[in-house]
PDB file of C-alpha atoms in Angstrom:
ATOM      1  CA  UNK A   1      79.071  65.656-115.144  1.00  0.00           C
ATOM      2  CA  UNK A   2      75.068  64.742-115.866  1.00  0.00           C
ATOM      3  CA  UNK A   3      73.210  67.687-114.806  1.00  0.00           C
ATOM      4  CA  UNK A   4      69.676  67.475-113.414  1.00  0.00           C
ATOM      5  CA  UNK A   5      67.078  70.065-113.707  1.00  0.00           C
ATOM      6  CA  UNK A   6      64.168  69.851-112.063  1.00  0.00           C
ATOM      7  CA  UNK A   7      60.520  71.981-112.524  1.00  0.00           C
ATOM      8  CA  UNK A   8      58.883  73.925-111.025  1.00  0.00           C
ATOM      9  CA  UNK A   9      61.094  74.703-108.102  1.00  0.00           C
ATOM     10  CA  UNK A  10      57.835  74.959-106.358  1.00  0.00           C
ATOM     11  CA  UNK A  11      53.858  74.774-106.754  1.00  0.00           C
ATOM     12  CA  UNK A  12      51.202  75.377-104.824  1.00  0.00           C
ATOM     13  CA  UNK A  13      48.497  73.548-104.804  1.00  0.00           C
ATOM     14  CA  UNK A  14      45.275  71.672-102.765  1.00  0.00           C
ATOM     15  CA  UNK A  15      44.452  68.961-101.555  1.00  0.00           C
ATOM     16  CA  UNK A  16      42.832  65.900-104.028  1.00  0.00           C
ATOM     17  CA  UNK A  17      44.686  67.771-106.713  1.00  0.00           C
ATOM     18  CA  UNK A  18      46.899  65.377-109.507  1.00  0.00           C
ATOM     19  CA  UNK A  19      50.199  66.655-109.940  1.00  0.00           C
ATOM     20  CA  UNK A  20      53.302  65.540-112.218  1.00  0.00           C
ATOM     21  CA  UNK A  21      56.657  67.061-111.051  1.00  0.00           C
ATOM     22  CA  UNK A  22      59.554  66.524-113.806  1.00  0.00           C
ATOM     23  CA  UNK A  23      63.786  65.838-114.265  1.00  0.00           C
ATOM     24  CA  UNK A  24      65.165  66.336-116.957  1.00  0.00           C
ATOM     25  CA  UNK A  25      68.675  64.949-117.099  1.00  0.00           C
ATOM     26  CA  UNK A  26      70.788  66.307-119.542  1.00  0.00           C
ATOM     27  CA  UNK A  27      71.734  63.095-121.022  1.00  0.00           C
ATOM     28  CA  UNK A  28      70.205  59.656-121.313  1.00  0.00           C
ATOM     29  CA  UNK A  29      70.407  58.423-117.772  1.00  0.00           C
ATOM     30  CA  UNK A  30      68.620  54.650-119.092  1.00  0.00           C
ATOM     31  CA  UNK A  31      65.947  54.442-116.441  1.00  0.00           C
ATOM     32  CA  UNK A  32      68.285  54.686-113.263  1.00  0.00           C
ATOM     33  CA  UNK A  33      66.719  57.366-111.822  1.00  0.00           C
ATOM     34  CA  UNK A  34      65.360  57.530-107.628  1.00  0.00           C
ATOM     35  CA  UNK A  35      62.966  60.299-106.575  1.00  0.00           C
ATOM     36  CA  UNK A  36      63.017  61.621-102.833  1.00  0.00           C
ATOM     37  CA  UNK A  37      60.375  63.034-100.582  1.00  0.00           C
ATOM     38  CA  UNK A  38      62.295  65.554 -97.441  1.00  0.00           C
ATOM     39  CA  UNK A  39      60.183  67.207 -94.887  1.00  0.00           C
ATOM     40  CA  UNK A  40      61.796  70.234 -92.447  1.00  0.00           C
ATOM     41  CA  UNK A  41      64.288  68.677 -90.559  1.00  0.00           C
ATOM     42  CA  UNK A  42      64.180  65.457 -91.454  1.00  0.00           C
ATOM     43  CA  UNK A  43      66.405  63.132 -93.566  1.00  0.00           C
ATOM     44  CA  UNK A  44      65.064  62.211 -97.249  1.00  0.00           C
ATOM     45  CA  UNK A  45      63.156  59.367 -97.635  1.00  0.00           C
ATOM     46  CA  UNK A  46      62.948  57.034-100.647  1.00  0.00           C
ATOM     47  CA  UNK A  47      60.369  57.113-103.368  1.00  0.00           C
ATOM     48  CA  UNK A  48      60.591  55.202-106.514  1.00  0.00           C
ATOM     49  CA  UNK A  49      63.698  53.862-107.854  1.00  0.00           C
ATOM     50  CA  UNK A  50      64.509  52.536-111.656  1.00  0.00           C
ATOM     51  CA  UNK A  51      62.263  56.019-112.553  1.00  0.00           C
ATOM     52  CA  UNK A  52      58.684  53.396-111.916  1.00  0.00           C
ATOM     53  CA  UNK A  53      59.393  51.238-109.768  1.00  0.00           C
ATOM     54  CA  UNK A  54      57.403  51.945-106.097  1.00  0.00           C
ATOM     55  CA  UNK A  55      59.721  51.851-102.897  1.00  0.00           C
ATOM     56  CA  UNK A  56      58.257  49.214-100.163  1.00  0.00           C
ATOM     57  CA  UNK A  57      55.834  51.249 -98.229  1.00  0.00           C
ATOM     58  CA  UNK A  58      55.750  54.054-100.391  1.00  0.00           C
ATOM     59  CA  UNK A  59      51.461  54.882-101.092  1.00  0.00           C
ATOM     60  CA  UNK A  60      50.651  54.056-104.466  1.00  0.00           C
ATOM     61  CA  UNK A  61      49.476  57.846-105.646  1.00  0.00           C
ATOM     62  CA  UNK A  62      52.825  58.078-105.865  1.00  0.00           C
ATOM     63  CA  UNK A  63      54.260  56.930-109.353  1.00  0.00           C
ATOM     64  CA  UNK A  64      57.155  57.542-111.466  1.00  0.00           C
ATOM     65  CA  UNK A  65      57.649  57.325-115.342  1.00  0.00           C
ATOM     66  CA  UNK A  66      59.942  58.360-118.416  1.00  0.00           C
ATOM     67  CA  UNK A  67      62.384  57.445-120.267  1.00  0.00           C
ATOM     68  CA  UNK A  68      66.092  58.628-121.594  1.00  0.00           C
ATOM     69  CA  UNK A  69      66.651  61.856-120.259  1.00  0.00           C
ATOM     70  CA  UNK A  70      62.763  62.790-119.383  1.00  0.00           C
ATOM     71  CA  UNK A  71      61.405  61.569-116.157  1.00  0.00           C
ATOM     72  CA  UNK A  72      57.997  62.202-114.161  1.00  0.00           C
ATOM     73  CA  UNK A  73      56.775  61.693-110.891  1.00  0.00           C
ATOM     74  CA  UNK A  74      52.827  61.853-110.257  1.00  0.00           C
ATOM     75  CA  UNK A  75      51.251  62.339-107.552  1.00  0.00           C
ATOM     76  CA  UNK A  76      47.138  60.827-107.616  1.00  0.00           C
ATOM     77  CA  UNK A  77      45.309  62.516-105.242  1.00  0.00           C
ATOM     78  CA  UNK A  78      47.757  64.796-102.851  1.00  0.00           C
ATOM     79  CA  UNK A  79      47.357  64.315 -99.063  1.00  0.00           C
ATOM     80  CA  UNK A  80      47.846  66.329 -96.493  1.00  0.00           C
ATOM     81  CA  UNK A  81      51.356  64.704 -95.933  1.00  0.00           C
ATOM     82  CA  UNK A  82      53.058  64.690 -99.126  1.00  0.00           C
ATOM     83  CA  UNK A  83      53.760  68.228 -98.526  1.00  0.00           C
ATOM     84  CA  UNK A  84      57.460  68.461 -99.145  1.00  0.00           C
ATOM     85  CA  UNK A  85      60.468  68.766-101.187  1.00  0.00           C
ATOM     86  CA  UNK A  86      60.897  66.324-103.720  1.00  0.00           C
ATOM     87  CA  UNK A  87      64.663  65.252-105.425  1.00  0.00           C
ATOM     88  CA  UNK A  88      64.823  63.134-108.394  1.00  0.00           C
ATOM     89  CA  UNK A  89      68.913  61.942-107.909  1.00  0.00           C
ATOM     90  CA  UNK A  90      70.541  59.796-111.408  1.00  0.00           C
ATOM     91  CA  UNK A  91      72.674  56.990-110.281  1.00  0.00           C
ATOM     92  CA  UNK A  92      73.924  55.761-114.279  1.00  0.00           C
ATOM     93  CA  UNK A  93      77.127  57.663-113.606  1.00  0.00           C
ATOM     94  CA  UNK A  94      79.274  59.272-111.065  1.00  0.00           C
ATOM     95  CA  UNK A  95      78.758  62.082-109.764  1.00  0.00           C
ATOM     96  CA  UNK A  96      74.853  61.187-108.829  1.00  0.00           C
ATOM     97  CA  UNK A  97      73.746  63.886-109.022  1.00  0.00           C
ATOM     98  CA  UNK A  98      70.198  65.360-107.708  1.00  0.00           C
ATOM     99  CA  UNK A  99      68.458  68.065-109.103  1.00  0.00           C
ATOM    100  CA  UNK A 100      67.735  71.351-107.443  1.00  0.00           C
ATOM    101  CA  UNK A 101      63.938  70.131-105.881  1.00  0.00           C
ATOM    102  CA  UNK A 102      60.268  70.892-106.595  1.00  0.00           C
ATOM    103  CA  UNK A 103      58.629  72.208-103.099  1.00  0.00           C
ATOM    104  CA  UNK A 104      55.096  71.617-103.064  1.00  0.00           C
ATOM    105  CA  UNK A 105      53.040  73.669-100.889  1.00  0.00           C
ATOM    106  CA  UNK A 106      50.018  73.867 -99.918  1.00  0.00           C
ATOM    107  CA  UNK A 107      47.445  76.506-101.922  1.00  0.00           C
TER     108      UNK A 107
ATOM    109  CA  UNK B   1      65.556  46.471 -88.675  1.00  0.00           C
ATOM    110  CA  UNK B   2      68.405  48.079 -91.105  1.00  0.00           C
ATOM    111  CA  UNK B   3      69.277  51.699 -89.792  1.00  0.00           C
ATOM    112  CA  UNK B   4      72.013  53.513 -90.363  1.00  0.00           C
ATOM    113  CA  UNK B   5      73.269  56.106 -87.061  1.00  0.00           C
ATOM    114  CA  UNK B   6      75.677  58.689 -87.570  1.00  0.00           C
ATOM    115  CA  UNK B   7      77.347  60.350 -85.055  1.00  0.00           C
ATOM    116  CA  UNK B   8      76.571  63.852 -83.193  1.00  0.00           C
ATOM    117  CA  UNK B   9      77.045  67.181 -84.460  1.00  0.00           C
ATOM    118  CA  UNK B  10      80.188  69.004 -84.610  1.00  0.00           C
ATOM    119  CA  UNK B  11      81.740  72.129 -84.277  1.00  0.00           C
ATOM    120  CA  UNK B  12      84.962  73.161 -86.695  1.00  0.00           C
ATOM    121  CA  UNK B  13      87.091  75.768 -87.068  1.00  0.00           C
ATOM    122  CA  UNK B  14      88.426  76.708 -90.528  1.00  0.00           C
ATOM    123  CA  UNK B  15      91.068  74.577 -91.573  1.00  0.00           C
ATOM    124  CA  UNK B  16      90.371  71.511 -89.948  1.00  0.00           C
ATOM    125  CA  UNK B  17      88.819  68.775 -90.850  1.00  0.00           C
ATOM    126  CA  UNK B  18      85.454  66.183 -88.816  1.00  0.00           C
ATOM    127  CA  UNK B  19      85.342  63.128 -89.111  1.00  0.00           C
ATOM    128  CA  UNK B  20      81.925  61.716 -88.926  1.00  0.00           C
ATOM    129  CA  UNK B  21      80.797  57.787 -88.591  1.00  0.00           C
ATOM    130  CA  UNK B  22      77.528  56.241 -89.504  1.00  0.00           C
ATOM    131  CA  UNK B  23      77.188  52.714 -88.103  1.00  0.00           C
ATOM    132  CA  UNK B  24      75.001  49.980 -89.605  1.00  0.00           C
ATOM    133  CA  UNK B  25      72.876  47.694 -88.181  1.00  0.00           C
ATOM    134  CA  UNK B  26      70.317  44.733 -89.545  1.00  0.00           C
ATOM    135  CA  UNK B  27      71.751  43.688 -92.616  1.00  0.00           C
ATOM    136  CA  UNK B  28      74.582  42.157 -94.263  1.00  0.00           C
ATOM    137  CA  UNK B  29      77.384  45.426 -94.104  1.00  0.00           C
ATOM    138  CA  UNK B  30      79.679  43.622 -96.545  1.00  0.00           C
ATOM    139  CA  UNK B  31      76.937  43.435 -99.361  1.00  0.00           C
ATOM    140  CA  UNK B  32      75.973  46.991 -99.891  1.00  0.00           C
ATOM    141  CA  UNK B  33      77.728  50.533-100.935  1.00  0.00           C
ATOM    142  CA  UNK B  34      77.064  53.528 -99.055  1.00  0.00           C
ATOM    143  CA  UNK B  35      77.344  57.055-100.595  1.00  0.00           C
ATOM    144  CA  UNK B  36      77.593  60.625 -98.447  1.00  0.00           C
ATOM    145  CA  UNK B  37      74.848  63.130 -99.216  1.00  0.00           C
ATOM    146  CA  UNK B  38      75.200  67.007 -98.091  1.00  0.00           C
ATOM    147  CA  UNK B  39      72.703  69.627 -97.683  1.00  0.00           C
ATOM    148  CA  UNK B  40      74.131  73.273 -96.842  1.00  0.00           C
ATOM    149  CA  UNK B  41      71.203  75.321 -94.805  1.00  0.00           C
ATOM    150  CA  UNK B  42      68.070  76.074 -96.955  1.00  0.00           C
ATOM    151  CA  UNK B  43      69.784  74.362 -99.861  1.00  0.00           C
ATOM    152  CA  UNK B  44      69.569  71.024-102.234  1.00  0.00           C
ATOM    153  CA  UNK B  45      71.361  67.537-101.729  1.00  0.00           C
ATOM    154  CA  UNK B  46      75.069  66.935-102.970  1.00  0.00           C
ATOM    155  CA  UNK B  47      76.106  64.064-103.060  1.00  0.00           C
ATOM    156  CA  UNK B  48      79.804  63.491-101.692  1.00  0.00           C
ATOM    157  CA  UNK B  49      80.903  60.038-103.180  1.00  0.00           C
ATOM    158  CA  UNK B  50      80.329  56.190-102.665  1.00  0.00           C
ATOM    159  CA  UNK B  51      82.344  53.948-100.611  1.00  0.00           C
ATOM    160  CA  UNK B  52      81.905  49.857-100.853  1.00  0.00           C
ATOM    161  CA  UNK B  53      81.914  47.824 -97.760  1.00  0.00           C
ATOM    162  CA  UNK B  54      83.172  44.925 -99.294  1.00  0.00           C
ATOM    163  CA  UNK B  55      86.312  46.292-101.299  1.00  0.00           C
ATOM    164  CA  UNK B  56      86.897  49.085 -99.832  1.00  0.00           C
ATOM    165  CA  UNK B  57      86.783  50.895-103.081  1.00  0.00           C
ATOM    166  CA  UNK B  58      85.687  54.917-103.771  1.00  0.00           C
ATOM    167  CA  UNK B  59      85.058  57.577-105.640  1.00  0.00           C
ATOM    168  CA  UNK B  60      84.571  61.470-105.076  1.00  0.00           C
ATOM    169  CA  UNK B  61      82.670  63.829-106.013  1.00  0.00           C
ATOM    170  CA  UNK B  62      85.725  65.736-108.133  1.00  0.00           C
ATOM    171  CA  UNK B  63      85.425  68.957-106.342  1.00  0.00           C
ATOM    172  CA  UNK B  64      86.059  67.051-102.524  1.00  0.00           C
ATOM    173  CA  UNK B  65      89.024  65.007-104.229  1.00  0.00           C
ATOM    174  CA  UNK B  66      92.292  65.709-101.894  1.00  0.00           C
ATOM    175  CA  UNK B  67      89.802  66.623 -98.699  1.00  0.00           C
ATOM    176  CA  UNK B  68      87.179  64.322 -98.291  1.00  0.00           C
ATOM    177  CA  UNK B  69      88.691  60.361 -97.285  1.00  0.00           C
ATOM    178  CA  UNK B  70      85.939  57.487 -97.251  1.00  0.00           C
ATOM    179  CA  UNK B  71      86.182  54.118 -95.374  1.00  0.00           C
ATOM    180  CA  UNK B  72      84.870  51.448 -94.009  1.00  0.00           C
ATOM    181  CA  UNK B  73      85.529  49.178 -91.344  1.00  0.00           C
ATOM    182  CA  UNK B  74      83.842  45.646 -91.190  1.00  0.00           C
ATOM    183  CA  UNK B  75      85.139  45.263 -87.420  1.00  0.00           C
ATOM    184  CA  UNK B  76      81.981  47.172 -86.306  1.00  0.00           C
ATOM    185  CA  UNK B  77      79.786  47.564 -89.292  1.00  0.00           C
ATOM    186  CA  UNK B  78      80.572  51.587 -89.528  1.00  0.00           C
ATOM    187  CA  UNK B  79      81.797  53.626 -92.613  1.00  0.00           C
ATOM    188  CA  UNK B  80      83.343  56.920 -92.233  1.00  0.00           C
ATOM    189  CA  UNK B  81      83.975  60.204 -93.975  1.00  0.00           C
ATOM    190  CA  UNK B  82      86.728  62.757 -92.729  1.00  0.00           C
ATOM    191  CA  UNK B  83      87.060  66.027 -94.295  1.00  0.00           C
ATOM    192  CA  UNK B  84      89.713  68.109 -94.325  1.00  0.00           C
ATOM    193  CA  UNK B  85      90.598  71.844 -94.470  1.00  0.00           C
ATOM    194  CA  UNK B  86      87.289  72.752 -93.596  1.00  0.00           C
ATOM    195  CA  UNK B  87      85.216  76.195 -95.045  1.00  0.00           C
ATOM    196  CA  UNK B  88      82.547  77.720 -94.179  1.00  0.00           C
ATOM    197  CA  UNK B  89      80.564  76.982 -97.033  1.00  0.00           C
ATOM    198  CA  UNK B  90      81.237  72.793 -95.729  1.00  0.00           C
ATOM    199  CA  UNK B  91      78.638  73.431 -93.004  1.00  0.00           C
ATOM    200  CA  UNK B  92      76.025  71.143 -93.859  1.00  0.00           C
ATOM    201  CA  UNK B  93      74.024  68.300 -92.497  1.00  0.00           C
ATOM    202  CA  UNK B  94      76.289  65.231 -93.750  1.00  0.00           C
ATOM    203  CA  UNK B  95      74.139  62.024 -94.080  1.00  0.00           C
ATOM    204  CA  UNK B  96      74.974  58.412 -95.060  1.00  0.00           C
ATOM    205  CA  UNK B  97      72.796  56.102 -97.334  1.00  0.00           C
ATOM    206  CA  UNK B  98      72.578  53.146 -98.360  1.00  0.00           C
ATOM    207  CA  UNK B  99      73.185  51.780-101.970  1.00  0.00           C
ATOM    208  CA  UNK B 100      70.358  53.607-103.758  1.00  0.00           C
ATOM    209  CA  UNK B 101      69.867  54.809-100.827  1.00  0.00           C
ATOM    210  CA  UNK B 102      66.850  53.116 -99.285  1.00  0.00           C
ATOM    211  CA  UNK B 103      67.828  54.019 -95.241  1.00  0.00           C
ATOM    212  CA  UNK B 104      69.356  57.326 -94.540  1.00  0.00           C
ATOM    213  CA  UNK B 105      71.212  58.260 -91.367  1.00  0.00           C
ATOM    214  CA  UNK B 106      69.489  60.527 -89.120  1.00  0.00           C
ATOM    215  CA  UNK B 107      71.952  63.485 -90.244  1.00  0.00           C
ATOM    216  CA  UNK B 108      74.942  65.313 -88.744  1.00  0.00           C
ATOM    217  CA  UNK B 109      75.425  68.411 -88.514  1.00  0.00           C
ATOM    218  CA  UNK B 110      78.780  70.392 -88.810  1.00  0.00           C
ATOM    219  CA  UNK B 111      79.280  73.837 -88.357  1.00  0.00           C
ATOM    220  CA  UNK B 112      82.306  75.350 -89.438  1.00  0.00           C
ATOM    221  CA  UNK B 113      82.316  79.203 -87.614  1.00  0.00           C
ATOM    222  CA  UNK B 114      85.974  80.954 -85.743  1.00  0.00           C
TER     223      UNK B 114
END
């Protein structure tokens, strides 16, 4: 199975901050990576797919990058509604494994 | 409007089975595959498996092999996930998602308790 490792596990940030979350796969996943945002008690929401393609309706302050086995999610100008947990998922090879999540909290 | 609507929460005893449904609307059902993802209380997301609504082909997480069955009913645009021999660590919210998980059901809480 492909292992997905997210870092950091949690962080504290302030409104307006620029954040970069990272996701590392245990092998090359050829950009078959999605990022999700989850708020308490809610289903996750797709933010980006194919590593860098923004899902329709998602604000442009979210961006994704990377290649091979290393990927990033950047939030440029943190907004109050962005405080949540973020997960990456590889869909290169089944099982389509998730990272353990990064919780973004208010400083 | 594309939508996935799941069945209601369940409470089951250890050893029992549960079958969760996910009704799809607003798009061509057989044009998609569907995933099942679960989340134990306070934990992360776990992918359980995938089913093609067109062919019925499935692939399951190896650790669930033998306990899980996913099916698709094209007459009602509904996918199902059945989990057998339930254990306490199967307590979780179960989600269905479409393809790359651009759409999610609202989640179904399954509690396994004696």
